[in-house]
Amino acid sequence: MWELDIKLEGQCFLYSLLLGVALCFIYDIFKAVRQSFKKPRFVVTLILDILFFLICVLPVYCHLLIFTNGQVRFYVLFTVATGFFICRFTLSKIFLVVLRFLIGVIMRIFSHLGAFLRNILSPVGKFLKKVRFKDKKVLKNT
């Protein structure tokens, strides 16, 4: 029985580290999104921080339920934080560079798509304005 408990505690420790790394990657995604705005306003930062908190609470709660039967144990929270900070100071820099590149590509695709749609829909809009203007003239004459 003692060996089983030690094995479960070791698994809990490793999964806590991995959970911390996953939370760091989620944080980096939110950070990259926040940095994609030209001027991150207080409201955008507040909304993203609240959303990050709400997204991260569920996995930590489920982790505590599964491995500690819902008991809050300091070493589990400390290990999650350790995994977060290990990732934050090592892998996070590389991940942020890749994320910024991907966000830039996506923003360029959407800007080109918007310009394409504007070019296609612009003549339609002009035509509809002319038709509407002619309808007003016809209605005034009757």
mmCIF file of N, CA and C in Angstrom:
data_model
loop_
_atom_site.group_PDB
_atom_site.id
_atom_site.type_symbol
_atom_site.label_atom_id
_atom_site.label_comp_id
_atom_site.label_asym_id
_atom_site.label_seq_id
_atom_site.Cartn_x
_atom_site.Cartn_y
_atom_site.Cartn_z
ATOM 1 N N MET A 1 0.816 -1.194 0.000
ATOM 2 C CA MET A 1 0.000 0.000 0.000
ATOM 3 C C MET A 1 0.862 1.260 0.000
ATOM 4 N N TRP A 2 1.965 1.221 0.722
ATOM 5 C CA TRP A 2 2.841 2.389 0.808
ATOM 6 C C TRP A 2 3.429 2.727 -0.564
ATOM 7 N N GLU A 3 3.816 1.710 -1.335
ATOM 8 C CA GLU A 3 4.395 1.945 -2.647
ATOM 9 C C GLU A 3 3.383 2.561 -3.603
ATOM 10 N N LEU A 4 2.130 2.167 -3.484
ATOM 11 C CA LEU A 4 1.087 2.713 -4.331
ATOM 12 C C LEU A 4 0.897 4.204 -4.044
ATOM 13 N N ASP A 5 0.939 4.576 -2.777
ATOM 14 C CA ASP A 5 0.784 5.979 -2.417
ATOM 15 C C ASP A 5 1.948 6.816 -2.935
ATOM 16 N N ILE A 6 3.144 6.304 -2.834
ATOM 17 C CA ILE A 6 4.314 7.015 -3.334
ATOM 18 C C ILE A 6 4.216 7.168 -4.854
ATOM 19 N N LYS A 7 3.772 6.112 -5.523
ATOM 20 C CA LYS A 7 3.626 6.171 -6.978
ATOM 21 C C LYS A 7 2.589 7.232 -7.374
ATOM 22 N N LEU A 8 1.467 7.261 -6.672
ATOM 23 C CA LEU A 8 0.436 8.263 -6.969
ATOM 24 C C LEU A 8 0.928 9.682 -6.675
ATOM 25 N N GLU A 9 1.676 9.841 -5.617
ATOM 26 C CA GLU A 9 2.225 11.165 -5.288
ATOM 27 C C GLU A 9 3.215 11.615 -6.361
ATOM 28 N N GLY A 10 4.012 10.672 -6.870
ATOM 29 C CA GLY A 10 4.946 11.000 -7.956
ATOM 30 C C GLY A 10 4.215 11.379 -9.229
ATOM 31 N N GLN A 11 3.146 10.647 -9.545
ATOM 32 C CA GLN A 11 2.343 11.009 -10.711
ATOM 33 C C GLN A 11 1.711 12.384 -10.525
ATOM 34 N N CYS A 12 1.205 12.638 -9.336
ATOM 35 C CA CYS A 12 0.602 13.940 -9.049
ATOM 36 C C CYS A 12 1.627 15.053 -9.244
ATOM 37 N N PHE A 13 2.857 14.814 -8.782
ATOM 38 C CA PHE A 13 3.925 15.796 -8.930
ATOM 39 C C PHE A 13 4.208 16.072 -10.409
ATOM 40 N N LEU A 14 4.366 15.013 -11.207
ATOM 41 C CA LEU A 14 4.672 15.196 -12.631
ATOM 42 C C LEU A 14 3.520 15.847 -13.384
ATOM 43 N N TYR A 15 2.289 15.417 -13.087
ATOM 44 C CA TYR A 15 1.135 16.028 -13.753
ATOM 45 C C TYR A 15 0.959 17.491 -13.335
ATOM 46 N N SER A 16 1.342 17.802 -12.102
ATOM 47 C CA SER A 16 1.272 19.196 -11.652
ATOM 48 C C SER A 16 2.266 20.056 -12.433
ATOM 49 N N LEU A 17 3.459 19.514 -12.656
ATOM 50 C CA LEU A 17 4.440 20.244 -13.474
ATOM 51 C C LEU A 17 3.919 20.466 -14.887
ATOM 52 N N LEU A 18 3.348 19.411 -15.485
ATOM 53 C CA LEU A 18 2.802 19.528 -16.842
ATOM 54 C C LEU A 18 1.625 20.498 -16.897
ATOM 55 N N LEU A 19 0.809 20.508 -15.856
ATOM 56 C CA LEU A 19 -0.297 21.459 -15.798
ATOM 57 C C LEU A 19 0.235 22.885 -15.746
ATOM 58 N N GLY A 20 1.291 23.103 -14.980
ATOM 59 C CA GLY A 20 1.902 24.433 -14.929
ATOM 60 C C GLY A 20 2.440 24.858 -16.286
ATOM 61 N N VAL A 21 3.044 23.933 -17.016
ATOM 62 C CA VAL A 21 3.548 24.241 -18.359
ATOM 63 C C VAL A 21 2.386 24.576 -19.289
ATOM 64 N N ALA A 22 1.306 23.814 -19.214
ATOM 65 C CA ALA A 22 0.129 24.074 -20.057
ATOM 66 C C ALA A 22 -0.470 25.442 -19.735
ATOM 67 N N LEU A 23 -0.544 25.786 -18.444
ATOM 68 C CA LEU A 23 -1.071 27.094 -18.061
ATOM 69 C C LEU A 23 -0.174 28.222 -18.571
ATOM 70 N N CYS A 24 1.124 27.973 -18.601
ATOM 71 C CA CYS A 24 2.047 28.977 -19.134
ATOM 72 C C CYS A 24 1.817 29.182 -20.628
ATOM 73 N N PHE A 25 1.591 28.107 -21.358
ATOM 74 C CA PHE A 25 1.312 28.243 -22.794
ATOM 75 C C PHE A 25 0.002 29.000 -23.029
ATOM 76 N N ILE A 26 -1.001 28.735 -22.195
ATOM 77 C CA ILE A 26 -2.253 29.485 -22.310
ATOM 78 C C ILE A 26 -2.002 30.954 -22.020
ATOM 79 N N TYR A 27 -1.192 31.230 -21.000
ATOM 80 C CA TYR A 27 -0.848 32.610 -20.672
ATOM 81 C C TYR A 27 -0.126 33.287 -21.846
ATOM 82 N N ASP A 28 0.766 32.550 -22.487
ATOM 83 C CA ASP A 28 1.496 33.111 -23.624
ATOM 84 C C ASP A 28 0.561 33.417 -24.793
ATOM 85 N N ILE A 29 -0.441 32.582 -24.996
ATOM 86 C CA ILE A 29 -1.413 32.863 -26.054
ATOM 87 C C ILE A 29 -2.140 34.157 -25.750
ATOM 88 N N PHE A 30 -2.580 34.331 -24.508
ATOM 89 C CA PHE A 30 -3.261 35.571 -24.139
ATOM 90 C C PHE A 30 -2.318 36.772 -24.238
ATOM 91 N N LYS A 31 -1.060 36.573 -23.880
ATOM 92 C CA LYS A 31 -0.090 37.666 -23.972
ATOM 93 C C LYS A 31 0.138 38.064 -25.427
ATOM 94 N N ALA A 32 0.242 37.094 -26.319
ATOM 95 C CA ALA A 32 0.440 37.388 -27.739
ATOM 96 C C ALA A 32 -0.779 38.101 -28.317
ATOM 97 N N VAL A 33 -1.968 37.678 -27.916
ATOM 98 C CA VAL A 33 -3.182 38.361 -28.389
ATOM 99 C C VAL A 33 -3.201 39.794 -27.879
ATOM 100 N N ARG A 34 -2.855 39.983 -26.616
ATOM 101 C CA ARG A 34 -2.834 41.335 -26.044
ATOM 102 C C ARG A 34 -1.801 42.211 -26.751
ATOM 103 N N GLN A 35 -0.663 41.639 -27.099
ATOM 104 C CA GLN A 35 0.385 42.412 -27.773
ATOM 105 C C GLN A 35 0.061 42.675 -29.233
ATOM 106 N N SER A 36 -0.897 41.954 -29.792
ATOM 107 C CA SER A 36 -1.259 42.190 -31.188
ATOM 108 C C SER A 36 -2.057 43.479 -31.355
ATOM 109 N N PHE A 37 -2.655 43.980 -30.273
ATOM 110 C CA PHE A 37 -3.324 45.264 -30.327
ATOM 111 C C PHE A 37 -2.273 46.367 -30.336
ATOM 112 N N LYS A 38 -2.560 47.444 -31.065
ATOM 113 C CA LYS A 38 -1.574 48.527 -31.124
ATOM 114 C C LYS A 38 -1.401 49.187 -29.772
ATOM 115 N N LYS A 39 -2.518 49.487 -29.118
ATOM 116 C CA LYS A 39 -2.470 50.054 -27.777
ATOM 117 C C LYS A 39 -3.363 49.202 -26.885
ATOM 118 N N PRO A 40 -2.769 48.264 -26.139
ATOM 119 C CA PRO A 40 -3.625 47.464 -25.269
ATOM 120 C C PRO A 40 -4.229 48.340 -24.170
ATOM 121 N N ARG A 41 -5.489 48.500 -24.211
ATOM 122 C CA ARG A 41 -6.188 49.329 -23.238
ATOM 123 C C ARG A 41 -6.436 48.536 -21.961
ATOM 124 N N PHE A 42 -6.760 49.288 -20.926
ATOM 125 C CA PHE A 42 -7.024 48.694 -19.622
ATOM 126 C C PHE A 42 -8.159 47.684 -19.701
ATOM 127 N N VAL A 43 -9.191 48.015 -20.463
ATOM 128 C CA VAL A 43 -10.359 47.132 -20.562
ATOM 129 C C VAL A 43 -9.983 45.816 -21.245
ATOM 130 N N VAL A 44 -9.185 45.884 -22.321
ATOM 131 C CA VAL A 44 -8.766 44.663 -23.026
ATOM 132 C C VAL A 44 -7.935 43.789 -22.092
ATOM 133 N N THR A 45 -7.024 44.398 -21.377
ATOM 134 C CA THR A 45 -6.184 43.650 -20.436
ATOM 135 C C THR A 45 -7.038 43.022 -19.339
ATOM 136 N N LEU A 46 -7.979 43.780 -18.815
ATOM 137 C CA LEU A 46 -8.844 43.269 -17.753
ATOM 138 C C LEU A 46 -9.677 42.089 -18.245
ATOM 139 N N ILE A 47 -10.264 42.220 -19.426
ATOM 140 C CA ILE A 47 -11.095 41.141 -19.969
ATOM 141 C C ILE A 47 -10.256 39.890 -20.228
ATOM 142 N N LEU A 48 -9.070 40.057 -20.815
ATOM 143 C CA LEU A 48 -8.211 38.897 -21.086
ATOM 144 C C LEU A 48 -7.721 38.247 -19.795
ATOM 145 N N ASP A 49 -7.428 39.040 -18.773
ATOM 146 C CA ASP A 49 -6.984 38.474 -17.499
ATOM 147 C C ASP A 49 -8.100 37.681 -16.818
ATOM 148 N N ILE A 50 -9.317 38.216 -16.854
ATOM 149 C CA ILE A 50 -10.445 37.501 -16.258
ATOM 150 C C ILE A 50 -10.707 36.207 -17.033
ATOM 151 N N LEU A 51 -10.646 36.275 -18.348
ATOM 152 C CA LEU A 51 -10.843 35.086 -19.170
ATOM 153 C C LEU A 51 -9.757 34.042 -18.897
ATOM 154 N N PHE A 52 -8.515 34.481 -18.753
ATOM 155 C CA PHE A 52 -7.414 33.567 -18.427
ATOM 156 C C PHE A 52 -7.669 32.887 -17.083
ATOM 157 N N PHE A 53 -8.091 33.666 -16.107
ATOM 158 C CA PHE A 53 -8.375 33.109 -14.786
ATOM 159 C C PHE A 53 -9.477 32.061 -14.868
ATOM 160 N N LEU A 54 -10.555 32.389 -15.579
ATOM 161 C CA LEU A 54 -11.677 31.455 -15.676
ATOM 162 C C LEU A 54 -11.294 30.176 -16.417
ATOM 163 N N ILE A 55 -10.439 30.303 -17.425
ATOM 164 C CA ILE A 55 -10.001 29.128 -18.177
ATOM 165 C C ILE A 55 -9.073 28.259 -17.324
ATOM 166 N N CYS A 56 -8.242 28.868 -16.510
ATOM 167 C CA CYS A 56 -7.238 28.121 -15.747
ATOM 168 C C CYS A 56 -7.772 27.523 -14.444
ATOM 169 N N VAL A 57 -8.849 28.069 -13.924
ATOM 170 C CA VAL A 57 -9.382 27.542 -12.665
ATOM 171 C C VAL A 57 -9.893 26.118 -12.837
ATOM 172 N N LEU A 58 -10.555 25.841 -13.927
ATOM 173 C CA LEU A 58 -11.150 24.519 -14.129
ATOM 174 C C LEU A 58 -10.112 23.389 -14.170
ATOM 175 N N PRO A 59 -9.033 23.507 -14.951
ATOM 176 C CA PRO A 59 -8.047 22.414 -14.934
ATOM 177 C C PRO A 59 -7.377 22.226 -13.571
ATOM 178 N N VAL A 60 -7.102 23.315 -12.872
ATOM 179 C CA VAL A 60 -6.469 23.179 -11.550
ATOM 180 C C VAL A 60 -7.441 22.512 -10.584
ATOM 181 N N TYR A 61 -8.699 22.908 -10.629
ATOM 182 C CA TYR A 61 -9.709 22.297 -9.761
ATOM 183 C C TYR A 61 -9.865 20.806 -10.071
ATOM 184 N N CYS A 62 -9.952 20.468 -11.344
ATOM 185 C CA CYS A 62 -10.074 19.055 -11.720
ATOM 186 C C CYS A 62 -8.833 18.262 -11.314
ATOM 187 N N HIS A 63 -7.671 18.874 -11.458
ATOM 188 C CA HIS A 63 -6.426 18.213 -11.049
ATOM 189 C C HIS A 63 -6.452 17.922 -9.546
ATOM 190 N N LEU A 64 -6.893 18.900 -8.767
ATOM 191 C CA LEU A 64 -6.979 18.681 -7.323
ATOM 192 C C LEU A 64 -8.016 17.613 -6.986
ATOM 193 N N LEU A 65 -9.120 17.592 -7.704
ATOM 194 C CA LEU A 65 -10.134 16.564 -7.449
ATOM 195 C C LEU A 65 -9.618 15.161 -7.759
ATOM 196 N N ILE A 66 -8.910 15.032 -8.869
ATOM 197 C CA ILE A 66 -8.458 13.715 -9.299
ATOM 198 C C ILE A 66 -7.335 13.176 -8.407
ATOM 199 N N PHE A 67 -6.354 14.004 -8.117
ATOM 200 C CA PHE A 67 -5.156 13.498 -7.440
ATOM 201 C C PHE A 67 -5.185 13.648 -5.928
ATOM 202 N N THR A 68 -5.937 14.602 -5.395
ATOM 203 C CA THR A 68 -5.919 14.805 -3.938
ATOM 204 C C THR A 68 -7.314 14.719 -3.332
ATOM 205 N N ASN A 69 -8.252 14.176 -4.090
ATOM 206 C CA ASN A 69 -9.646 14.056 -3.629
ATOM 207 C C ASN A 69 -10.231 15.400 -3.203
ATOM 208 N N GLY A 70 -9.853 16.437 -3.888
ATOM 209 C CA GLY A 70 -10.404 17.764 -3.625
ATOM 210 C C GLY A 70 -9.697 18.534 -2.529
ATOM 211 N N GLN A 71 -8.705 17.937 -1.913
ATOM 212 C CA GLN A 71 -7.969 18.652 -0.863
ATOM 213 C C GLN A 71 -6.939 19.562 -1.503
ATOM 214 N N VAL A 72 -6.876 20.786 -1.012
ATOM 215 C CA VAL A 72 -5.871 21.720 -1.517
ATOM 216 C C VAL A 72 -4.580 21.436 -0.777
ATOM 217 N N ARG A 73 -3.594 20.966 -1.514
ATOM 218 C CA ARG A 73 -2.296 20.670 -0.908
ATOM 219 C C ARG A 73 -1.268 21.643 -1.446
ATOM 220 N N PHE A 74 -0.456 22.149 -0.544
ATOM 221 C CA PHE A 74 0.505 23.189 -0.906
ATOM 222 C C PHE A 74 1.476 22.705 -1.967
ATOM 223 N N TYR A 75 1.972 21.473 -1.834
ATOM 224 C CA TYR A 75 2.980 21.014 -2.791
ATOM 225 C C TYR A 75 2.417 20.917 -4.204
ATOM 226 N N VAL A 76 1.119 20.633 -4.353
ATOM 227 C CA VAL A 76 0.525 20.567 -5.689
ATOM 228 C C VAL A 76 0.493 21.967 -6.300
ATOM 229 N N LEU A 77 0.012 22.945 -5.533
ATOM 230 C CA LEU A 77 -0.030 24.321 -6.049
ATOM 231 C C LEU A 77 1.373 24.854 -6.305
ATOM 232 N N PHE A 78 2.316 24.506 -5.417
ATOM 233 C CA PHE A 78 3.702 24.942 -5.597
ATOM 234 C C PHE A 78 4.302 24.314 -6.858
ATOM 235 N N THR A 79 3.978 23.051 -7.117
ATOM 236 C CA THR A 79 4.509 22.366 -8.297
ATOM 237 C C THR A 79 3.896 22.932 -9.578
ATOM 238 N N VAL A 80 2.605 23.273 -9.549
ATOM 239 C CA VAL A 80 1.974 23.912 -10.711
ATOM 240 C C VAL A 80 2.668 25.250 -10.985
ATOM 241 N N ALA A 81 2.895 26.023 -9.931
ATOM 242 C CA ALA A 81 3.575 27.312 -10.095
ATOM 243 C C ALA A 81 5.011 27.108 -10.582
ATOM 244 N N THR A 82 5.683 26.084 -10.087
ATOM 245 C CA THR A 82 7.045 25.800 -10.530
ATOM 246 C C THR A 82 7.074 25.446 -12.015
ATOM 247 N N GLY A 83 6.148 24.598 -12.454
ATOM 248 C CA GLY A 83 6.069 24.261 -13.876
ATOM 249 C C GLY A 83 5.786 25.487 -14.726
ATOM 250 N N PHE A 84 4.907 26.366 -14.219
ATOM 251 C CA PHE A 84 4.588 27.600 -14.930
ATOM 252 C C PHE A 84 5.838 28.455 -15.101
ATOM 253 N N PHE A 85 6.569 28.674 -14.012
ATOM 254 C CA PHE A 85 7.735 29.560 -14.083
ATOM 255 C C PHE A 85 8.918 28.940 -14.818
ATOM 256 N N ILE A 86 9.072 27.631 -14.740
ATOM 257 C CA ILE A 86 10.131 26.979 -15.532
ATOM 258 C C ILE A 86 9.854 27.193 -17.017
ATOM 259 N N CYS A 87 8.607 26.984 -17.411
ATOM 260 C CA CYS A 87 8.235 27.201 -18.813
ATOM 261 C C CYS A 87 8.346 28.678 -19.182
ATOM 262 N N ARG A 88 7.942 29.535 -18.272
ATOM 263 C CA ARG A 88 7.933 30.986 -18.527
ATOM 264 C C ARG A 88 9.334 31.505 -18.829
ATOM 265 N N PHE A 89 10.331 30.980 -18.143
ATOM 266 C CA PHE A 89 11.693 31.484 -18.327
ATOM 267 C C PHE A 89 12.515 30.663 -19.322
ATOM 268 N N THR A 90 11.935 29.626 -19.900
ATOM 269 C CA THR A 90 12.684 28.830 -20.885
ATOM 270 C C THR A 90 11.943 28.750 -22.219
ATOM 271 N N LEU A 91 10.893 27.965 -22.288
ATOM 272 C CA LEU A 91 10.190 27.716 -23.552
ATOM 273 C C LEU A 91 9.308 28.873 -24.003
ATOM 274 N N SER A 92 8.929 29.714 -23.087
ATOM 275 C CA SER A 92 7.972 30.776 -23.391
ATOM 276 C C SER A 92 8.495 31.750 -24.439
ATOM 277 N N LYS A 93 9.777 32.046 -24.398
ATOM 278 C CA LYS A 93 10.346 33.003 -25.353
ATOM 279 C C LYS A 93 10.227 32.482 -26.788
ATOM 280 N N ILE A 94 10.515 31.212 -26.976
ATOM 281 C CA ILE A 94 10.405 30.609 -28.309
ATOM 282 C C ILE A 94 8.942 30.551 -28.737
ATOM 283 N N PHE A 95 8.082 30.131 -27.824
ATOM 284 C CA PHE A 95 6.663 30.008 -28.117
ATOM 285 C C PHE A 95 6.060 31.365 -28.492
ATOM 286 N N LEU A 96 6.464 32.431 -27.800
ATOM 287 C CA LEU A 96 5.940 33.770 -28.109
ATOM 288 C C LEU A 96 6.367 34.234 -29.497
ATOM 289 N N VAL A 97 7.598 33.926 -29.889
ATOM 290 C CA VAL A 97 8.055 34.304 -31.232
ATOM 291 C C VAL A 97 7.201 33.608 -32.294
ATOM 292 N N VAL A 98 6.952 32.326 -32.096
ATOM 293 C CA VAL A 98 6.125 31.570 -33.050
ATOM 294 C C VAL A 98 4.699 32.113 -33.053
ATOM 295 N N LEU A 99 4.143 32.381 -31.879
ATOM 296 C CA LEU A 99 2.781 32.912 -31.807
ATOM 297 C C LEU A 99 2.659 34.274 -32.480
ATOM 298 N N ARG A 100 3.621 35.152 -32.234
ATOM 299 C CA ARG A 100 3.568 36.480 -32.877
ATOM 300 C C ARG A 100 3.625 36.348 -34.389
ATOM 301 N N PHE A 101 4.442 35.439 -34.883
ATOM 302 C CA PHE A 101 4.518 35.215 -36.323
ATOM 303 C C PHE A 101 3.181 34.725 -36.857
ATOM 304 N N LEU A 102 2.587 33.738 -36.174
ATOM 305 C CA LEU A 102 1.298 33.199 -36.622
ATOM 306 C C LEU A 102 0.188 34.249 -36.567
ATOM 307 N N ILE A 103 0.172 35.053 -35.525
ATOM 308 C CA ILE A 103 -0.845 36.107 -35.431
ATOM 309 C C ILE A 103 -0.645 37.127 -36.541
ATOM 310 N N GLY A 104 0.608 37.457 -36.849
ATOM 311 C CA GLY A 104 0.887 38.378 -37.954
ATOM 312 C C GLY A 104 0.408 37.822 -39.280
ATOM 313 N N VAL A 105 0.653 36.532 -39.509
ATOM 314 C CA VAL A 105 0.188 35.894 -40.749
ATOM 315 C C VAL A 105 -1.330 35.919 -40.827
ATOM 316 N N ILE A 106 -1.988 35.578 -39.720
ATOM 317 C CA ILE A 106 -3.454 35.575 -39.701
ATOM 318 C C ILE A 106 -3.998 36.981 -39.931
ATOM 319 N N MET A 107 -3.386 37.981 -39.321
ATOM 320 C CA MET A 107 -3.854 39.364 -39.515
ATOM 321 C C MET A 107 -3.656 39.802 -40.970
ATOM 322 N N ARG A 108 -2.548 39.396 -41.593
ATOM 323 C CA ARG A 108 -2.339 39.741 -43.004
ATOM 324 C C ARG A 108 -3.353 39.047 -43.903
ATOM 325 N N ILE A 109 -3.657 37.803 -43.593
ATOM 326 C CA ILE A 109 -4.658 37.077 -44.383
ATOM 327 C C ILE A 109 -6.011 37.775 -44.284
ATOM 328 N N PHE A 110 -6.408 38.157 -43.074
ATOM 329 C CA PHE A 110 -7.693 38.828 -42.916
ATOM 330 C C PHE A 110 -7.702 40.210 -43.561
ATOM 331 N N SER A 111 -6.569 40.918 -43.521
ATOM 332 C CA SER A 111 -6.545 42.235 -44.170
ATOM 333 C C SER A 111 -6.651 42.089 -45.687
ATOM 334 N N HIS A 112 -5.978 41.081 -46.255
ATOM 335 C CA HIS A 112 -6.103 40.840 -47.696
ATOM 336 C C HIS A 112 -7.511 40.376 -48.051
ATOM 337 N N LEU A 113 -8.084 39.540 -47.219
ATOM 338 C CA LEU A 113 -9.443 39.083 -47.450
ATOM 339 C C LEU A 113 -10.423 40.252 -47.377
ATOM 340 N N GLY A 114 -10.215 41.148 -46.420
ATOM 341 C CA GLY A 114 -11.073 42.333 -46.310
ATOM 342 C C GLY A 114 -10.945 43.228 -47.528
ATOM 343 N N ALA A 115 -9.717 43.431 -47.998
ATOM 344 C CA ALA A 115 -9.519 44.253 -49.197
ATOM 345 C C ALA A 115 -10.153 43.593 -50.413
ATOM 346 N N PHE A 116 -10.036 42.287 -50.511
ATOM 347 C CA PHE A 116 -10.639 41.551 -51.622
ATOM 348 C C PHE A 116 -12.159 41.699 -51.599
ATOM 349 N N LEU A 117 -12.750 41.523 -50.426
ATOM 350 C CA LEU A 117 -14.201 41.651 -50.312
ATOM 351 C C LEU A 117 -14.658 43.090 -50.585
ATOM 352 N N ARG A 118 -13.864 44.061 -50.125
ATOM 353 C CA ARG A 118 -14.208 45.464 -50.414
ATOM 354 C C ARG A 118 -14.203 45.723 -51.915
ATOM 355 N N ASN A 119 -13.217 45.191 -52.613
ATOM 356 C CA ASN A 119 -13.145 45.380 -54.064
ATOM 357 C C ASN A 119 -14.307 44.705 -54.775
ATOM 358 N N ILE A 120 -14.737 43.564 -54.291
ATOM 359 C CA ILE A 120 -15.857 42.872 -54.918
ATOM 360 C C ILE A 120 -17.181 43.559 -54.590
ATOM 361 N N LEU A 121 -17.352 43.947 -53.338
ATOM 362 C CA LEU A 121 -18.639 44.489 -52.904
ATOM 363 C C LEU A 121 -18.797 45.979 -53.185
ATOM 364 N N SER A 122 -17.722 46.671 -53.481
ATOM 365 C CA SER A 122 -17.812 48.105 -53.759
ATOM 366 C C SER A 122 -18.694 48.410 -54.964
ATOM 367 N N PRO A 123 -18.539 47.734 -56.101
ATOM 368 C CA PRO A 123 -19.445 48.003 -57.220
ATOM 369 C C PRO A 123 -20.905 47.654 -56.899
ATOM 370 N N VAL A 124 -21.114 46.621 -56.110
ATOM 371 C CA VAL A 124 -22.476 46.255 -55.725
ATOM 372 C C VAL A 124 -23.092 47.370 -54.885
ATOM 373 N N GLY A 125 -22.311 47.908 -53.963
ATOM 374 C CA GLY A 125 -22.796 49.010 -53.129
ATOM 375 C C GLY A 125 -23.111 50.247 -53.952
ATOM 376 N N LYS A 126 -22.259 50.569 -54.897
ATOM 377 C CA LYS A 126 -22.510 51.727 -55.765
ATOM 378 C C LYS A 126 -23.775 51.515 -56.583
ATOM 379 N N PHE A 127 -23.957 50.307 -57.082
ATOM 380 C CA PHE A 127 -25.153 49.998 -57.858
ATOM 381 C C PHE A 127 -26.406 50.146 -56.996
ATOM 382 N N LEU A 128 -26.354 49.661 -55.770
ATOM 383 C CA LEU A 128 -27.514 49.757 -54.885
ATOM 384 C C LEU A 128 -27.827 51.206 -54.525
ATOM 385 N N LYS A 129 -26.795 52.033 -54.381
ATOM 386 C CA LYS A 129 -27.022 53.455 -54.112
ATOM 387 C C LYS A 129 -27.708 54.112 -55.305
ATOM 388 N N LYS A 130 -27.278 53.783 -56.512
ATOM 389 C CA LYS A 130 -27.902 54.352 -57.709
ATOM 390 C C LYS A 130 -29.352 53.919 -57.822
ATOM 391 N N VAL A 131 -29.611 52.656 -57.584
ATOM 392 C CA VAL A 131 -30.977 52.144 -57.667
ATOM 393 C C VAL A 131 -31.851 52.826 -56.621
ATOM 394 N N ARG A 132 -31.352 52.973 -55.423
ATOM 395 C CA ARG A 132 -32.117 53.609 -54.359
ATOM 396 C C ARG A 132 -32.377 55.071 -54.695
ATOM 397 N N PHE A 133 -31.382 55.754 -55.256
ATOM 398 C CA PHE A 133 -31.537 57.159 -55.639
ATOM 399 C C PHE A 133 -32.585 57.287 -56.732
ATOM 400 N N LYS A 134 -32.586 56.375 -57.707
ATOM 401 C CA LYS A 134 -33.576 56.401 -58.784
ATOM 402 C C LYS A 134 -34.964 56.110 -58.238
ATOM 403 N N ASP A 135 -35.056 55.188 -57.261
ATOM 404 C CA ASP A 135 -36.352 54.890 -56.658
ATOM 405 C C ASP A 135 -36.927 56.118 -55.964
ATOM 406 N N LYS A 136 -36.078 56.902 -55.321
ATOM 407 C CA LYS A 136 -36.552 58.119 -54.660
ATOM 408 C C LYS A 136 -37.089 59.110 -55.685
ATOM 409 N N LYS A 137 -36.413 59.248 -56.835
ATOM 410 C CA LYS A 137 -36.881 60.147 -57.880
ATOM 411 C C LYS A 137 -38.228 59.677 -58.425
ATOM 412 N N VAL A 138 -38.355 58.384 -58.637
ATOM 413 C CA VAL A 138 -39.614 57.838 -59.159
ATOM 414 C C VAL A 138 -40.729 58.063 -58.154
ATOM 415 N N LEU A 139 -40.467 57.876 -56.875
ATOM 416 C CA LEU A 139 -41.498 58.060 -55.862
ATOM 417 C C LEU A 139 -41.925 59.524 -55.753
ATOM 418 N N LYS A 140 -40.974 60.458 -55.936
ATOM 419 C CA LYS A 140 -41.307 61.880 -55.850
ATOM 420 C C LYS A 140 -42.185 62.278 -57.037
ATOM 421 N N ASN A 141 -41.976 61.706 -58.198
ATOM 422 C CA ASN A 141 -42.732 62.081 -59.392
ATOM 423 C C ASN A 141 -44.154 61.517 -59.372
ATOM 424 N N THR A 142 -44.426 60.520 -58.585
ATOM 425 C CA THR A 142 -45.776 59.940 -58.594
ATOM 426 C C THR A 142 -46.698 60.587 -57.608
#
